[in-house]
PDB file of C-alpha atoms in Angstrom:
ATOM      1  CA  UNK A   1       5.885  12.838  21.035  1.00  0.00           C
ATOM      2  CA  UNK A   2       5.407  13.097  17.759  1.00  0.00           C
ATOM      3  CA  UNK A   3       8.477  12.723  15.101  1.00  0.00           C
ATOM      4  CA  UNK A   4       9.609  16.252  13.166  1.00  0.00           C
ATOM      5  CA  UNK A   5      12.151  16.708  10.057  1.00  0.00           C
ATOM      6  CA  UNK A   6      11.836  14.539   7.365  1.00  0.00           C
ATOM      7  CA  UNK A   7      11.807  11.306   8.636  1.00  0.00           C
ATOM      8  CA  UNK A   8       7.937  12.191   9.291  1.00  0.00           C
ATOM      9  CA  UNK A   9       7.222  12.767   6.120  1.00  0.00           C
ATOM     10  CA  UNK A  10       8.438   9.631   4.365  1.00  0.00           C
ATOM     11  CA  UNK A  11       6.815   8.267   7.087  1.00  0.00           C
ATOM     12  CA  UNK A  12       3.411   9.374   6.560  1.00  0.00           C
ATOM     13  CA  UNK A  13       4.278   9.135   2.774  1.00  0.00           C
ATOM     14  CA  UNK A  14       4.552   5.897   3.012  1.00  0.00           C
ATOM     15  CA  UNK A  15       0.910   5.089   5.833  1.00  0.00           C
ATOM     16  CA  UNK A  16      -0.476   7.403   3.184  1.00  0.00           C
ATOM     17  CA  UNK A  17       0.557   4.902   0.280  1.00  0.00           C
ATOM     18  CA  UNK A  18       0.093   1.754   2.921  1.00  0.00           C
ATOM     19  CA  UNK A  19      -4.062   3.367   3.280  1.00  0.00           C
ATOM     20  CA  UNK A  20      -4.542   3.869  -0.358  1.00  0.00           C
ATOM     21  CA  UNK A  21      -3.094  -0.243  -1.234  1.00  0.00           C
ATOM     22  CA  UNK A  22      -6.113  -0.971   1.728  1.00  0.00           C
ATOM     23  CA  UNK A  23      -8.542   1.190   0.367  1.00  0.00           C
ATOM     24  CA  UNK A  24      -7.783   0.773  -3.224  1.00  0.00           C
ATOM     25  CA  UNK A  25      -7.912  -3.092  -2.761  1.00  0.00           C
ATOM     26  CA  UNK A  26     -10.880  -3.190  -1.244  1.00  0.00           C
ATOM     27  CA  UNK A  27     -12.941  -1.455  -3.720  1.00  0.00           C
ATOM     28  CA  UNK A  28     -11.523  -3.856  -6.079  1.00  0.00           C
ATOM     29  CA  UNK A  29     -13.096  -6.555  -4.168  1.00  0.00           C
ATOM     30  CA  UNK A  30     -16.426  -4.762  -4.422  1.00  0.00           C
ATOM     31  CA  UNK A  31     -15.966  -3.982  -7.834  1.00  0.00           C
ATOM     32  CA  UNK A  32     -15.109  -7.436  -8.676  1.00  0.00           C
ATOM     33  CA  UNK A  33     -18.239  -8.548  -6.309  1.00  0.00           C
ATOM     34  CA  UNK A  34     -20.701  -6.607  -8.229  1.00  0.00           C
ATOM     35  CA  UNK A  35     -19.415  -7.745 -11.645  1.00  0.00           C
ATOM     36  CA  UNK A  36     -19.706 -11.195 -10.705  1.00  0.00           C
ATOM     37  CA  UNK A  37     -23.035 -11.001  -8.992  1.00  0.00           C
ATOM     38  CA  UNK A  38     -24.984  -8.505 -10.406  1.00  0.00           C
ATOM     39  CA  UNK A  39     -24.330  -8.639 -14.062  1.00  0.00           C
ATOM     40  CA  UNK A  40     -24.052  -5.108 -14.505  1.00  0.00           C
ATOM     41  CA  UNK A  41     -25.551  -4.250 -18.465  1.00  0.00           C
ATOM     42  CA  UNK A  42     -24.032  -0.716 -18.378  1.00  0.00           C
ATOM     43  CA  UNK A  43     -21.811   0.226 -21.515  1.00  0.00           C
ATOM     44  CA  UNK A  44     -19.579   1.698 -19.453  1.00  0.00           C
ATOM     45  CA  UNK A  45     -19.181  -0.180 -16.469  1.00  0.00           C
ATOM     46  CA  UNK A  46     -16.701  -2.666 -18.459  1.00  0.00           C
ATOM     47  CA  UNK A  47     -14.465   0.459 -18.669  1.00  0.00           C
ATOM     48  CA  UNK A  48     -14.963   1.152 -15.157  1.00  0.00           C
ATOM     49  CA  UNK A  49     -15.022  -2.100 -12.846  1.00  0.00           C
ATOM     50  CA  UNK A  50     -11.310  -2.784 -13.564  1.00  0.00           C
ATOM     51  CA  UNK A  51     -10.050   1.010 -12.763  1.00  0.00           C
ATOM     52  CA  UNK A  52      -9.858  -0.041  -8.930  1.00  0.00           C
ATOM     53  CA  UNK A  53      -7.523  -3.076  -9.555  1.00  0.00           C
ATOM     54  CA  UNK A  54      -4.651  -0.874 -11.625  1.00  0.00           C
ATOM     55  CA  UNK A  55      -4.825   1.840  -8.482  1.00  0.00           C
ATOM     56  CA  UNK A  56      -4.294  -1.402  -6.754  1.00  0.00           C
ATOM     57  CA  UNK A  57      -1.096  -2.058  -8.508  1.00  0.00           C
ATOM     58  CA  UNK A  58       0.151   1.692  -8.822  1.00  0.00           C
ATOM     59  CA  UNK A  59      -0.697   1.786  -4.779  1.00  0.00           C
ATOM     60  CA  UNK A  60       1.506  -1.290  -4.106  1.00  0.00           C
ATOM     61  CA  UNK A  61       4.515   0.273  -7.089  1.00  0.00           C
ATOM     62  CA  UNK A  62       4.216   3.296  -4.490  1.00  0.00           C
ATOM     63  CA  UNK A  63       4.075   2.051  -1.125  1.00  0.00           C
ATOM     64  CA  UNK A  64       7.077  -0.632  -2.382  1.00  0.00           C
ATOM     65  CA  UNK A  65       9.754   2.273  -3.319  1.00  0.00           C
ATOM     66  CA  UNK A  66       8.198   4.635  -0.615  1.00  0.00           C
ATOM     67  CA  UNK A  67       8.857   1.656   2.353  1.00  0.00           C
ATOM     68  CA  UNK A  68      12.003   0.517   0.665  1.00  0.00           C
ATOM     69  CA  UNK A  69      13.759   4.213   0.744  1.00  0.00           C
ATOM     70  CA  UNK A  70      12.338   4.448   3.976  1.00  0.00           C
ATOM     71  CA  UNK A  71      14.463   1.476   5.130  1.00  0.00           C
ATOM     72  CA  UNK A  72      17.034   2.502   3.285  1.00  0.00           C
ATOM     73  CA  UNK A  73      17.282   5.675   5.411  1.00  0.00           C
ATOM     74  CA  UNK A  74      17.140   4.166   8.773  1.00  0.00           C
ATOM     75  CA  UNK A  75      20.259   4.106  11.017  1.00  0.00           C
ATOM     76  CA  UNK A  76      21.000   0.985  12.738  1.00  0.00           C
ATOM     77  CA  UNK A  77      20.472   0.956  16.306  1.00  0.00           C
ATOM     78  CA  UNK A  78      24.062   1.981  18.287  1.00  0.00           C
ATOM     79  CA  UNK A  79      23.801   0.011  22.073  1.00  0.00           C
ATOM     80  CA  UNK A  80      25.886  -2.622  22.929  1.00  0.00           C
ATOM     81  CA  UNK A  81      23.613  -5.215  23.012  1.00  0.00           C
ATOM     82  CA  UNK A  82      22.459  -7.690  20.309  1.00  0.00           C
ATOM     83  CA  UNK A  83      19.279  -7.452  18.514  1.00  0.00           C
ATOM     84  CA  UNK A  84      16.721 -10.147  18.560  1.00  0.00           C
ATOM     85  CA  UNK A  85      17.405 -10.824  14.837  1.00  0.00           C
ATOM     86  CA  UNK A  86      21.020 -11.393  15.827  1.00  0.00           C
ATOM     87  CA  UNK A  87      20.380 -13.421  18.577  1.00  0.00           C
ATOM     88  CA  UNK A  88      17.410 -15.939  16.939  1.00  0.00           C
ATOM     89  CA  UNK A  89      20.535 -16.486  14.304  1.00  0.00           C
TER      90      UNK A  89
END
């Protein structure tokens, strides 16, 4: 069953930022490979090929902030059993 309410919107924001991070990293690697292998001589290429790397940095920052916010708002489990983390420690 799908979640509803404010937690769903923050979860989908985290998922969206994670997808943006993955796709911008993929685009950055493709542009770097194109620059390294093809050596384009276009005037605008020098300004365009680093843009996906900047988007990757911004997406990583957004994902970090949204994920930290999501974890901060998560309520701890109320069961009496010890969690796996406590048991491992």
